[in-house]
């Protein structure tokens, strides 16, 4: 047993140049007030080495001139600029949350963004008055990261100023994440307008500010404003099989709540609400976690890990990390299930599996169930056709009732469900066409089955059973 990792609200990614996984997060040793941004590295995602504080917080203003770590880093900053570094990074009232780092291939710089908050002159007692996104850069993934500034970001376009729109909190940026798309364009994703909307904004080529200034930014080209009134936080974005997925939490502070995810074909386009991805989450609290990031273990093969924080509000530094495999069903729908003590091999068969063979809506007897099926599997960035045997798990079937039967596609170890109505072979129907009351069908093998009165109702009842 080692030392507890302090990297909350974090992000894990593979850094090619280092040949290692890097985990950035909030050090909460001192509780709510930031003890800086920490980094850990790993070769295998299991064993982690502390790389140090990549960005330290500051205890007093003098430190910026007297402590060599800071005086060297900010040697070209004037007094006013250093005052701003202190305001945004002092350990007595600055709030530094959800740090995320992206490497810029063009500039060779490591760029760290975070939720930069704390009091302002107008609201000296508020922890969340600044509502800004902070940015810092470094030549090394281990820092030291140099603080460039904290900014309010994009605002609601004039045409959308109706319904859920919040003038007083325009440009707010709180819970956030970053995304680099396949073409190298980077985006910041953040809760805005007092957490009532989510924005995705394009970053400039250096990844250090918006691509287009706020007053010139165009919706759909430079940014998109999403989910007005939905109150979503903690965005975690990833891309699989040409679709963007965004997992979010609701806004209930340190208390867990129900996750929801959205899907889009275009990152700055329409996002579709797909609901809660969790399966078997009885209390509807995302297995008592809040999303922070999705790890791309092998995105081409559909291997992703959901990273959640299990906050302990009365002892934040003792909060835990819950990682779960992401799984995709045959329609690309996302599923998160409550695995315990799972190994990375568990990710092997979570990719999207599609059926090439057609399944019937209803099978009228288990002997009809197919023994093999042809499937399409998204592996290593392409679709591959495969045959698979199906192992059906057949429960006891009630005659004439619709039952869901589960099968396992053995080649990929994935489950499918079909509907079976057990219609006994020697079933014969006798219908009293003139009956005013209920008629009866007689199943010679299993006894009688009661149906509603008259032939019309028998047709309806059978139609209902057969799902027509
Ligand atoms: C959560 C947010 C955390 C932190 C917390 C403070 O909603 O996701 O990052 O800001 O509120 O209460």
Tab-separated table of C-alpha atoms and ligand atoms in Angstrom:
chain	number	residue	atom	x	y	z
A	1	UNK	CA	0.000	0.000	0.000
A	2	UNK	CA	1.358	3.361	-0.958
A	3	UNK	CA	0.312	6.913	-0.274
A	4	UNK	CA	-3.176	8.132	-1.211
A	5	UNK	CA	-3.223	9.840	-4.576
A	6	UNK	CA	-4.171	13.516	-4.410
A	7	UNK	CA	-5.458	14.266	-7.897
A	8	UNK	CA	-9.159	15.065	-7.569
A	9	UNK	CA	-11.342	16.460	-10.341
A	10	UNK	CA	-8.593	15.086	-12.544
A	11	UNK	CA	-7.698	13.811	-15.968
A	12	UNK	CA	-5.648	10.843	-17.139
A	13	UNK	CA	-4.061	10.704	-20.573
A	14	UNK	CA	-1.252	8.986	-22.437
A	15	UNK	CA	1.630	11.346	-23.179
A	16	UNK	CA	3.402	9.971	-26.221
A	17	UNK	CA	6.625	11.946	-25.711
A	18	UNK	CA	6.966	10.681	-22.143
A	19	UNK	CA	5.811	7.152	-22.944
A	20	UNK	CA	3.648	7.210	-19.818
A	21	UNK	CA	0.175	7.915	-18.566
A	22	UNK	CA	-0.188	11.233	-16.745
A	23	UNK	CA	-2.776	12.028	-14.123
A	24	UNK	CA	-3.347	15.692	-13.253
A	25	UNK	CA	-5.657	16.732	-10.460
A	26	UNK	CA	-6.406	18.866	-7.426
A	27	UNK	CA	-4.327	18.238	-4.338
A	28	UNK	CA	-6.835	18.498	-1.506
A	29	UNK	CA	-4.482	17.574	1.354
A	30	UNK	CA	-5.485	20.824	3.012
A	31	UNK	CA	-9.168	20.329	2.220
A	32	UNK	CA	-11.163	22.726	0.129
A	33	UNK	CA	-8.410	25.341	-0.342
A	34	UNK	CA	-6.049	24.205	-3.038
A	35	UNK	CA	-2.694	22.812	-2.156
A	36	UNK	CA	-1.762	23.087	-5.812
A	37	UNK	CA	-2.132	20.982	-8.919
A	38	UNK	CA	-0.412	17.629	-8.756
A	39	UNK	CA	0.760	15.174	-11.404
A	40	UNK	CA	1.320	11.444	-11.242
A	41	UNK	CA	2.625	9.124	-13.927
A	42	UNK	CA	2.185	5.449	-14.687
A	43	UNK	CA	3.272	2.900	-17.266
A	44	UNK	CA	0.317	0.597	-16.688
A	45	UNK	CA	-2.588	2.636	-15.199
A	46	UNK	CA	-2.289	0.604	-11.971
A	47	UNK	CA	0.916	1.862	-10.336
A	48	UNK	CA	1.367	5.601	-9.982
A	49	UNK	CA	4.418	7.734	-9.188
A	50	UNK	CA	4.080	11.244	-7.817
A	51	UNK	CA	5.737	13.660	-10.253
A	52	UNK	CA	5.265	16.664	-7.978
A	53	UNK	CA	3.202	19.818	-7.848
A	54	UNK	CA	3.137	21.124	-11.381
A	55	UNK	CA	1.596	24.370	-10.156
A	56	UNK	CA	2.038	25.476	-6.586
A	57	UNK	CA	-0.304	27.746	-4.702
A	58	UNK	CA	1.121	30.826	-2.991
A	59	UNK	CA	0.986	31.555	0.757
A	60	UNK	CA	1.895	35.258	0.682
A	61	UNK	CA	2.508	37.914	-1.930
A	62	UNK	CA	6.227	38.252	-0.986
A	63	UNK	CA	6.847	34.672	-2.061
A	64	UNK	CA	6.503	35.727	-5.690
A	65	UNK	CA	9.723	37.732	-5.326
A	66	UNK	CA	11.562	35.829	-2.599
A	67	UNK	CA	10.932	32.165	-3.449
A	68	UNK	CA	13.197	31.151	-6.378
A	69	UNK	CA	10.473	28.824	-7.757
A	70	UNK	CA	8.185	31.822	-8.313
A	71	UNK	CA	10.725	34.619	-8.871
A	72	UNK	CA	12.323	32.654	-11.714
A	73	UNK	CA	8.991	31.647	-13.259
A	74	UNK	CA	7.589	35.199	-13.200
A	75	UNK	CA	10.802	37.145	-13.747
A	76	UNK	CA	9.318	38.946	-16.750
A	77	UNK	CA	6.048	39.873	-14.957
A	78	UNK	CA	5.557	43.395	-13.621
A	79	UNK	CA	4.091	44.126	-10.192
A	80	UNK	CA	0.514	44.279	-11.461
A	81	UNK	CA	0.863	40.961	-13.250
A	82	UNK	CA	2.350	39.363	-10.144
A	83	UNK	CA	-0.530	40.789	-8.063
A	84	UNK	CA	-2.875	38.987	-10.412
A	85	UNK	CA	-0.938	35.710	-10.082
A	86	UNK	CA	-1.285	36.050	-6.319
A	87	UNK	CA	-5.007	36.873	-6.506
A	88	UNK	CA	-5.689	33.792	-8.625
A	89	UNK	CA	-3.297	31.377	-6.915
A	90	UNK	CA	-3.145	32.282	-3.235
A	91	UNK	CA	-3.911	29.408	-0.905
A	92	UNK	CA	-6.178	31.387	1.427
A	93	UNK	CA	-9.062	32.194	-0.881
A	94	UNK	CA	-8.431	31.207	-4.506
A	95	UNK	CA	-10.418	28.211	-5.756
A	96	UNK	CA	-8.577	26.007	-8.238
A	97	UNK	CA	-10.540	23.037	-9.490
A	98	UNK	CA	-10.739	20.434	-12.256
A	99	UNK	CA	-7.311	20.990	-13.877
A	100	UNK	CA	-6.925	19.522	-17.365
A	101	UNK	CA	-3.765	19.524	-19.473
A	102	UNK	CA	-3.286	19.338	-23.246
A	103	UNK	CA	-0.041	19.121	-25.157
A	104	UNK	CA	0.314	21.467	-28.113
A	105	UNK	CA	2.285	19.705	-30.861
A	106	UNK	CA	2.839	22.943	-32.802
A	107	UNK	CA	4.314	24.994	-29.964
A	108	UNK	CA	5.763	22.098	-27.957
A	109	UNK	CA	4.096	23.563	-24.847
A	110	UNK	CA	2.040	21.799	-22.212
A	111	UNK	CA	-1.103	23.846	-21.600
A	112	UNK	CA	-3.051	23.524	-18.377
A	113	UNK	CA	-6.569	24.905	-17.964
A	114	UNK	CA	-8.594	24.855	-14.767
A	115	UNK	CA	-11.653	26.275	-13.100
A	116	UNK	CA	-10.232	29.449	-11.561
A	117	UNK	CA	-12.508	30.928	-8.956
A	118	UNK	CA	-12.654	32.770	-5.658
A	119	UNK	CA	-13.743	36.154	-4.372
A	120	UNK	CA	-13.739	39.341	-6.412
A	121	UNK	CA	-13.569	42.944	-5.221
A	122	UNK	CA	-17.371	43.172	-5.634
A	123	UNK	CA	-18.032	39.849	-3.826
A	124	UNK	CA	-15.209	39.441	-1.299
A	125	UNK	CA	-17.012	36.671	0.618
A	126	UNK	CA	-17.890	34.422	-2.282
A	127	UNK	CA	-15.824	31.396	-3.229
A	128	UNK	CA	-17.296	31.287	-6.703
A	129	UNK	CA	-17.520	34.962	-7.736
A	130	UNK	CA	-14.684	34.973	-10.269
A	131	UNK	CA	-16.282	32.145	-12.315
A	132	UNK	CA	-13.413	32.021	-14.784
A	133	UNK	CA	-11.213	29.634	-16.709
A	134	UNK	CA	-7.532	29.841	-15.826
A	135	UNK	CA	-4.661	28.889	-18.105
A	136	UNK	CA	-0.958	28.181	-17.557
A	137	UNK	CA	1.852	26.823	-19.758
A	138	UNK	CA	5.028	24.846	-19.297
A	139	UNK	CA	7.836	23.301	-21.339
A	140	UNK	CA	7.526	20.103	-19.358
A	141	UNK	CA	4.536	17.977	-18.284
A	142	UNK	CA	5.970	18.210	-14.759
A	143	UNK	CA	5.838	21.998	-14.749
A	144	UNK	CA	6.372	24.470	-13.347
A	145	UNK	CA	3.329	25.844	-15.157
A	146	UNK	CA	3.332	29.596	-15.601
A	147	UNK	CA	0.005	31.293	-15.030
A	148	UNK	CA	-1.121	33.375	-18.017
A	149	UNK	CA	-4.481	34.606	-16.778
A	150	UNK	CA	-8.055	33.733	-15.951
A	151	UNK	CA	-10.900	34.671	-18.249
A	152	UNK	CA	-14.633	34.794	-18.630
A	153	UNK	CA	-15.532	33.160	-21.953
A	154	UNK	CA	-18.279	33.130	-24.598
A	155	UNK	CA	-21.704	34.685	-24.113
A	156	UNK	CA	-25.232	33.853	-25.219
A	157	UNK	CA	-25.812	34.991	-28.829
A	158	UNK	CA	-28.451	37.721	-29.257
A	159	UNK	CA	-30.791	35.412	-31.189
A	160	UNK	CA	-30.878	32.950	-28.259
A	161	UNK	CA	-31.686	35.512	-25.580
A	162	UNK	CA	-35.021	34.041	-24.724
A	163	UNK	CA	-36.239	31.497	-22.202
A	164	UNK	CA	-33.324	30.240	-20.153
A	165	UNK	CA	-30.778	33.000	-20.484
A	166	UNK	CA	-28.874	34.772	-17.739
A	167	UNK	CA	-27.528	38.240	-18.394
A	168	UNK	CA	-25.810	38.657	-15.024
A	169	UNK	CA	-23.760	35.489	-15.429
A	170	UNK	CA	-22.838	35.877	-19.108
A	171	UNK	CA	-19.417	34.421	-19.881
A	172	UNK	CA	-19.102	32.495	-16.600
A	173	UNK	CA	-16.813	29.462	-16.751
A	174	UNK	CA	-16.833	26.887	-13.970
A	175	UNK	CA	-16.591	23.062	-14.128
A	176	UNK	CA	-14.561	22.410	-17.233
A	177	UNK	CA	-12.707	20.027	-19.463
A	178	UNK	CA	-10.630	20.118	-22.640
A	179	UNK	CA	-10.763	18.231	-25.887
A	180	UNK	CA	-8.302	17.985	-28.802
A	181	UNK	CA	-10.040	16.875	-31.966
A	182	UNK	CA	-8.500	14.688	-34.697
A	183	UNK	CA	-7.489	17.792	-36.680
A	184	UNK	CA	-5.571	19.204	-33.702
A	185	UNK	CA	-8.188	21.853	-32.869
A	186	UNK	CA	-8.694	22.167	-29.131
A	187	UNK	CA	-11.899	23.055	-27.294
A	188	UNK	CA	-12.793	24.036	-23.766
A	189	UNK	CA	-16.056	22.631	-22.433
A	190	UNK	CA	-17.494	24.415	-19.393
A	191	UNK	CA	-20.556	25.129	-17.292
A	192	UNK	CA	-21.611	28.713	-17.805
A	193	UNK	CA	-24.369	31.201	-16.916
A	194	UNK	CA	-24.468	30.162	-13.248
A	195	UNK	CA	-24.219	26.509	-14.309
A	196	UNK	CA	-27.451	26.692	-16.276
A	197	UNK	CA	-25.812	26.174	-19.665
A	198	UNK	CA	-22.835	24.271	-21.027
A	199	UNK	CA	-20.568	25.871	-23.621
A	200	UNK	CA	-17.976	24.379	-25.929
A	201	UNK	CA	-15.549	27.001	-27.205
A	202	UNK	CA	-12.783	26.655	-29.754
A	203	UNK	CA	-9.265	27.527	-28.559
A	204	UNK	CA	-6.601	29.340	-30.570
A	205	UNK	CA	-3.667	27.534	-32.224
A	206	UNK	CA	-1.570	27.911	-29.067
A	207	UNK	CA	-4.445	26.550	-26.905
A	208	UNK	CA	-3.967	29.524	-24.584
A	209	UNK	CA	-7.151	31.531	-25.231
A	210	UNK	CA	-10.300	31.445	-27.355
A	211	UNK	CA	-9.846	31.123	-31.118
A	212	UNK	CA	-11.968	34.249	-31.621
A	213	UNK	CA	-12.510	37.081	-29.163
A	214	UNK	CA	-15.821	36.985	-27.319
A	215	UNK	CA	-17.279	40.029	-29.114
A	216	UNK	CA	-16.563	38.536	-32.560
A	217	UNK	CA	-17.293	34.878	-31.817
A	218	UNK	CA	-19.935	33.186	-33.966
A	219	UNK	CA	-22.163	30.404	-32.650
A	220	UNK	CA	-21.614	27.133	-34.532
A	221	UNK	CA	-18.164	28.231	-35.710
A	222	UNK	CA	-16.384	29.396	-32.587
A	223	UNK	CA	-18.612	28.022	-29.854
A	224	UNK	CA	-21.892	26.348	-29.062
A	225	UNK	CA	-24.255	27.043	-26.148
A	226	UNK	CA	-25.948	23.880	-24.901
A	227	UNK	CA	-28.721	22.555	-22.656
A	228	UNK	CA	-30.244	25.841	-21.361
A	229	UNK	CA	-31.751	25.285	-17.934
A	230	UNK	CA	-30.474	21.702	-17.628
A	231	UNK	CA	-27.901	22.647	-14.954
A	232	UNK	CA	-25.134	20.290	-15.931
A	233	UNK	CA	-21.601	20.216	-14.539
A	234	UNK	CA	-18.445	18.097	-14.618
A	235	UNK	CA	-18.292	17.558	-18.419
A	236	UNK	CA	-16.211	14.628	-19.688
A	237	UNK	CA	-15.914	14.394	-23.459
A	238	UNK	CA	-14.660	11.643	-25.725
A	239	UNK	CA	-15.084	10.503	-29.322
A	240	UNK	CA	-15.876	7.026	-30.527
A	241	UNK	CA	-16.768	5.789	-33.977
A	242	UNK	CA	-17.084	9.363	-35.322
A	243	UNK	CA	-19.483	10.469	-32.583
A	244	UNK	CA	-18.778	12.836	-29.708
A	245	UNK	CA	-20.017	11.796	-26.287
A	246	UNK	CA	-20.299	14.124	-23.289
A	247	UNK	CA	-20.977	12.731	-19.823
A	248	UNK	CA	-22.125	15.318	-17.274
A	249	UNK	CA	-23.385	15.519	-13.718
A	250	UNK	CA	-26.140	17.662	-12.299
A	251	UNK	CA	-25.237	20.551	-9.994
A	252	UNK	CA	-25.486	19.479	-6.340
A	253	UNK	CA	-22.092	20.534	-4.957
A	254	UNK	CA	-20.145	17.631	-3.439
A	255	UNK	CA	-23.222	15.380	-3.317
A	256	UNK	CA	-23.531	12.830	-6.086
A	257	UNK	CA	-26.444	12.970	-8.519
A	258	UNK	CA	-27.660	11.301	-11.694
A	259	UNK	CA	-25.331	11.342	-14.704
A	260	UNK	CA	-26.608	12.133	-18.172
A	261	UNK	CA	-24.862	12.067	-21.477
A	262	UNK	CA	-25.278	13.743	-24.825
A	263	UNK	CA	-24.118	12.686	-28.292
A	264	UNK	CA	-23.207	14.787	-31.344
A	265	UNK	CA	-21.899	14.285	-34.874
A	266	UNK	CA	-20.372	17.752	-34.925
A	267	UNK	CA	-18.727	19.110	-31.784
A	268	UNK	CA	-20.158	22.601	-32.388
A	269	UNK	CA	-23.484	21.285	-33.704
A	270	UNK	CA	-26.593	19.649	-32.268
A	271	UNK	CA	-26.188	17.527	-29.133
A	272	UNK	CA	-28.822	14.883	-28.384
A	273	UNK	CA	-29.822	14.049	-24.829
A	274	UNK	CA	-29.327	10.290	-24.336
A	275	UNK	CA	-30.267	10.093	-20.667
A	276	UNK	CA	-28.497	8.256	-17.886
A	277	UNK	CA	-25.786	5.811	-19.060
A	278	UNK	CA	-25.663	3.952	-15.713
A	279	UNK	CA	-27.105	0.441	-15.519
A	280	UNK	CA	-28.031	-0.957	-12.124
A	281	UNK	CA	-27.485	2.371	-10.387
A	282	UNK	CA	-30.407	1.880	-8.002
A	283	UNK	CA	-30.009	5.190	-6.159
A	284	UNK	CA	-29.563	7.154	-9.389
A	285	UNK	CA	-26.401	8.815	-8.157
A	286	UNK	CA	-23.892	7.607	-10.760
A	287	UNK	CA	-22.725	4.919	-8.320
A	288	UNK	CA	-22.018	7.731	-5.831
A	289	UNK	CA	-19.579	9.524	-8.132
A	290	UNK	CA	-19.338	12.713	-10.155
A	291	UNK	CA	-17.764	12.606	-13.610
A	292	UNK	CA	-14.424	14.238	-14.164
A	293	UNK	CA	-12.938	12.704	-17.301
A	294	UNK	CA	-12.900	9.779	-19.710
A	295	UNK	CA	-9.601	7.974	-20.282
A	296	UNK	CA	-8.850	7.029	-23.887
A	297	UNK	CA	-7.190	3.682	-23.276
A	298	UNK	CA	-7.481	2.737	-26.941
A	299	UNK	CA	-10.088	4.887	-28.609
A	300	UNK	CA	-9.951	3.098	-31.962
A	301	UNK	CA	-10.879	-0.165	-30.282
A	302	UNK	CA	-13.520	1.376	-28.065
A	303	UNK	CA	-11.588	1.067	-24.812
A	304	UNK	CA	-12.506	3.901	-22.499
A	305	UNK	CA	-12.637	4.365	-18.748
A	306	UNK	CA	-15.073	6.624	-16.926
A	307	UNK	CA	-13.267	8.553	-14.167
A	308	UNK	CA	-15.451	9.741	-11.327
A	309	UNK	CA	-14.783	11.443	-8.017
A	310	UNK	CA	-16.452	10.046	-4.928
A	311	UNK	CA	-16.291	13.257	-2.907
A	312	UNK	CA	-16.183	13.136	0.868
A	313	UNK	CA	-17.474	16.607	1.673
A	314	UNK	CA	-16.466	16.508	5.359
A	315	UNK	CA	-12.908	15.446	4.462
A	316	UNK	CA	-12.300	16.354	0.821
A	317	UNK	CA	-8.692	15.162	0.841
A	318	UNK	CA	-9.957	11.669	1.605
A	319	UNK	CA	-12.269	11.613	-1.439
A	320	UNK	CA	-11.876	8.550	-3.660
A	321	UNK	CA	-11.663	7.833	-7.387
A	322	UNK	CA	-14.029	5.408	-9.051
A	323	UNK	CA	-13.089	4.222	-12.524
A	324	UNK	CA	-15.487	2.134	-14.561
A	325	UNK	CA	-15.324	0.613	-18.060
A	326	UNK	CA	-17.447	2.313	-20.691
A	327	UNK	CA	-19.457	-0.046	-22.833
A	328	UNK	CA	-21.327	0.528	-26.091
A	329	UNK	CA	-24.410	-1.347	-27.170
A	330	UNK	CA	-25.207	-2.268	-30.768
A	331	UNK	CA	-26.650	1.198	-31.444
A	332	UNK	CA	-23.633	2.974	-29.952
A	333	UNK	CA	-25.543	3.757	-26.757
A	334	UNK	CA	-23.291	4.195	-23.767
A	335	UNK	CA	-23.520	1.932	-20.713
A	336	UNK	CA	-21.754	2.258	-17.363
A	337	UNK	CA	-22.046	-0.738	-15.043
A	338	UNK	CA	-20.919	-1.118	-11.434
A	339	UNK	CA	-17.884	-3.383	-11.732
A	340	UNK	CA	-15.799	-3.930	-8.619
A	341	UNK	CA	-12.108	-4.861	-8.610
A	342	UNK	CA	-12.029	-5.105	-12.365
A	343	UNK	CA	-8.902	-5.454	-14.503
A	344	UNK	CA	-8.002	-3.643	-17.724
A	345	UNK	CA	-8.755	-6.850	-19.683
A	346	UNK	CA	-12.390	-6.120	-18.883
A	347	UNK	CA	-12.211	-3.370	-21.529
A	348	UNK	CA	-11.554	-5.922	-24.281
A	349	UNK	CA	-15.124	-6.485	-25.321
A	350	UNK	CA	-16.856	-3.222	-24.527
A	351	UNK	CA	-16.709	-1.867	-28.080
A	352	UNK	CA	-19.727	-1.402	-30.268
A	353	UNK	CA	-21.023	-4.700	-31.669
A	354	UNK	CA	-23.642	-4.542	-34.415
A	355	UNK	CA	-25.702	-7.383	-35.763
A	356	UNK	CA	-25.540	-8.093	-39.494
A	357	UNK	CA	-28.028	-10.964	-39.179
A	358	UNK	CA	-31.617	-9.875	-38.736
A	359	UNK	CA	-33.375	-10.849	-35.563
A	360	UNK	CA	-37.115	-11.442	-35.549
A	361	UNK	CA	-39.324	-9.202	-33.430
A	362	UNK	CA	-40.796	-12.318	-31.872
A	363	UNK	CA	-39.712	-15.946	-31.917
A	364	UNK	CA	-42.606	-18.361	-31.534
A	365	UNK	CA	-40.664	-21.049	-29.708
A	366	UNK	CA	-37.115	-21.528	-28.509
A	367	UNK	CA	-36.296	-23.994	-31.286
A	368	UNK	CA	-36.491	-21.016	-33.666
A	369	UNK	CA	-33.668	-19.120	-31.927
A	370	UNK	CA	-30.586	-18.794	-34.180
A	371	UNK	CA	-27.547	-20.850	-33.201
A	372	UNK	CA	-25.092	-18.570	-35.003
A	373	UNK	CA	-25.226	-14.921	-35.980
A	374	UNK	CA	-23.127	-12.677	-38.145
A	375	UNK	CA	-21.919	-9.551	-36.395
A	376	UNK	CA	-19.980	-6.413	-37.191
A	377	UNK	CA	-17.381	-5.382	-34.644
A	378	UNK	CA	-15.670	-1.985	-34.416
A	379	UNK	CA	-12.068	-2.938	-33.689
A	380	UNK	CA	-8.792	-1.146	-34.319
A	381	UNK	CA	-10.583	1.727	-35.997
A	382	UNK	CA	-12.564	-0.305	-38.520
A	383	UNK	CA	-15.621	-2.520	-38.801
A	384	UNK	CA	-14.945	-6.245	-39.161
A	385	UNK	CA	-17.558	-8.933	-39.924
A	386	UNK	CA	-17.502	-12.084	-37.814
A	387	UNK	CA	-19.651	-15.140	-37.213
A	388	UNK	CA	-20.440	-16.020	-33.666
A	389	UNK	CA	-22.234	-18.841	-31.927
A	390	UNK	CA	-24.999	-17.788	-29.571
A	391	UNK	CA	-25.445	-19.371	-26.170
A	392	UNK	CA	-29.085	-18.903	-25.182
A	393	UNK	CA	-30.028	-18.780	-21.561
A	394	UNK	CA	-33.567	-20.135	-21.659
A	395	UNK	CA	-35.817	-19.562	-18.669
A	396	UNK	CA	-39.024	-21.448	-17.988
A	397	UNK	CA	-41.536	-20.175	-20.518
A	398	UNK	CA	-45.234	-19.655	-19.806
A	399	UNK	CA	-47.377	-20.736	-22.767
A	400	UNK	CA	-48.637	-17.790	-24.825
A	401	UNK	CA	-46.742	-15.209	-22.770
A	402	UNK	CA	-44.029	-12.929	-24.109
A	403	UNK	CA	-40.686	-13.627	-22.419
A	404	UNK	CA	-37.333	-11.918	-22.916
A	405	UNK	CA	-34.643	-14.467	-23.582
A	406	UNK	CA	-30.980	-13.571	-23.224
A	407	UNK	CA	-28.192	-14.934	-25.377
A	408	UNK	CA	-24.439	-14.448	-25.312
A	409	UNK	CA	-22.569	-13.793	-28.564
A	410	UNK	CA	-19.749	-16.134	-27.696
A	411	UNK	CA	-17.028	-14.720	-29.945
A	412	UNK	CA	-17.295	-11.277	-28.382
A	413	UNK	CA	-18.844	-12.221	-25.034
A	414	UNK	CA	-21.685	-9.725	-25.435
A	415	UNK	CA	-25.304	-10.118	-24.511
A	416	UNK	CA	-28.381	-9.843	-26.760
A	417	UNK	CA	-32.051	-10.064	-25.880
A	418	UNK	CA	-34.962	-11.353	-27.959
A	419	UNK	CA	-38.652	-11.886	-27.315
A	420	UNK	CA	-40.052	-15.369	-27.378
A	421	UNK	CA	-43.687	-16.357	-27.192
A	422	UNK	CA	-44.036	-19.965	-26.385
A	423	UNK	CA	-46.879	-21.072	-28.662
A	424	UNK	CA	-47.283	-24.809	-28.143
A	425	UNK	CA	-47.185	-26.791	-31.413
A	426	UNK	CA	-50.550	-28.431	-30.913
A	427	UNK	CA	-52.367	-25.259	-29.925
A	428	UNK	CA	-55.829	-25.068	-31.489
A	429	UNK	CA	-58.188	-22.170	-31.220
A	430	UNK	CA	-61.954	-22.558	-30.802
A	431	UNK	CA	-63.729	-19.286	-31.051
A	432	UNK	CA	-67.312	-18.610	-30.140
A	433	UNK	CA	-67.978	-15.903	-32.739
A	434	UNK	CA	-71.264	-14.887	-31.256
A	435	UNK	CA	-70.055	-14.749	-27.694
A	436	UNK	CA	-70.957	-11.624	-25.769
A	437	UNK	CA	-68.747	-12.475	-22.842
A	438	UNK	CA	-65.151	-13.796	-22.758
A	439	UNK	CA	-64.199	-16.518	-25.202
A	440	UNK	CA	-61.760	-19.247	-24.492
A	441	UNK	CA	-59.009	-20.734	-26.611
A	442	UNK	CA	-58.074	-24.266	-25.879
A	443	UNK	CA	-54.487	-25.427	-25.928
A	444	UNK	CA	-54.789	-29.187	-26.144
A	445	UNK	CA	-51.433	-29.785	-24.506
A	446	UNK	CA	-51.478	-27.268	-21.713
A	447	UNK	CA	-55.080	-26.555	-20.940
A	448	UNK	CA	-57.122	-23.480	-21.608
A	449	UNK	CA	-56.077	-19.888	-22.025
A	450	UNK	CA	-58.667	-17.186	-21.407
A	451	UNK	CA	-58.984	-14.380	-23.962
A	452	UNK	CA	-61.355	-11.434	-24.240
A	453	UNK	CA	-64.866	-11.790	-25.642
A	454	UNK	CA	-65.557	-12.285	-29.328
A	455	UNK	CA	-63.315	-12.928	-32.323
A	456	UNK	CA	-62.311	-9.305	-32.730
A	457	UNK	CA	-60.845	-9.366	-29.277
A	458	UNK	CA	-59.060	-12.621	-29.921
A	459	UNK	CA	-57.381	-11.035	-32.924
A	460	UNK	CA	-56.464	-8.057	-30.823
A	461	UNK	CA	-55.169	-10.194	-28.019
A	462	UNK	CA	-53.049	-12.314	-30.343
A	463	UNK	CA	-51.898	-9.175	-32.129
A	464	UNK	CA	-50.873	-7.774	-28.792
A	465	UNK	CA	-48.989	-10.900	-27.847
A	466	UNK	CA	-47.273	-11.016	-31.209
A	467	UNK	CA	-46.386	-7.364	-30.886
A	468	UNK	CA	-48.240	-6.360	-34.057
B	1	LIG	C1	-19.375	20.733	-7.637
B	1	LIG	C2	-18.274	20.874	-8.652
B	1	LIG	C3	-16.950	20.710	-7.924
B	1	LIG	C4	-16.890	21.762	-6.838
B	1	LIG	C5	-18.075	21.617	-5.912
B	1	LIG	C6	-18.109	22.682	-4.818
B	1	LIG	O1	-20.621	20.895	-8.208
B	1	LIG	O2	-18.419	19.905	-9.642
B	1	LIG	O3	-15.892	20.825	-8.847
B	1	LIG	O4	-16.906	23.042	-7.411
B	1	LIG	O5	-19.269	21.698	-6.658
B	1	LIG	O6	-19.293	22.613	-4.073
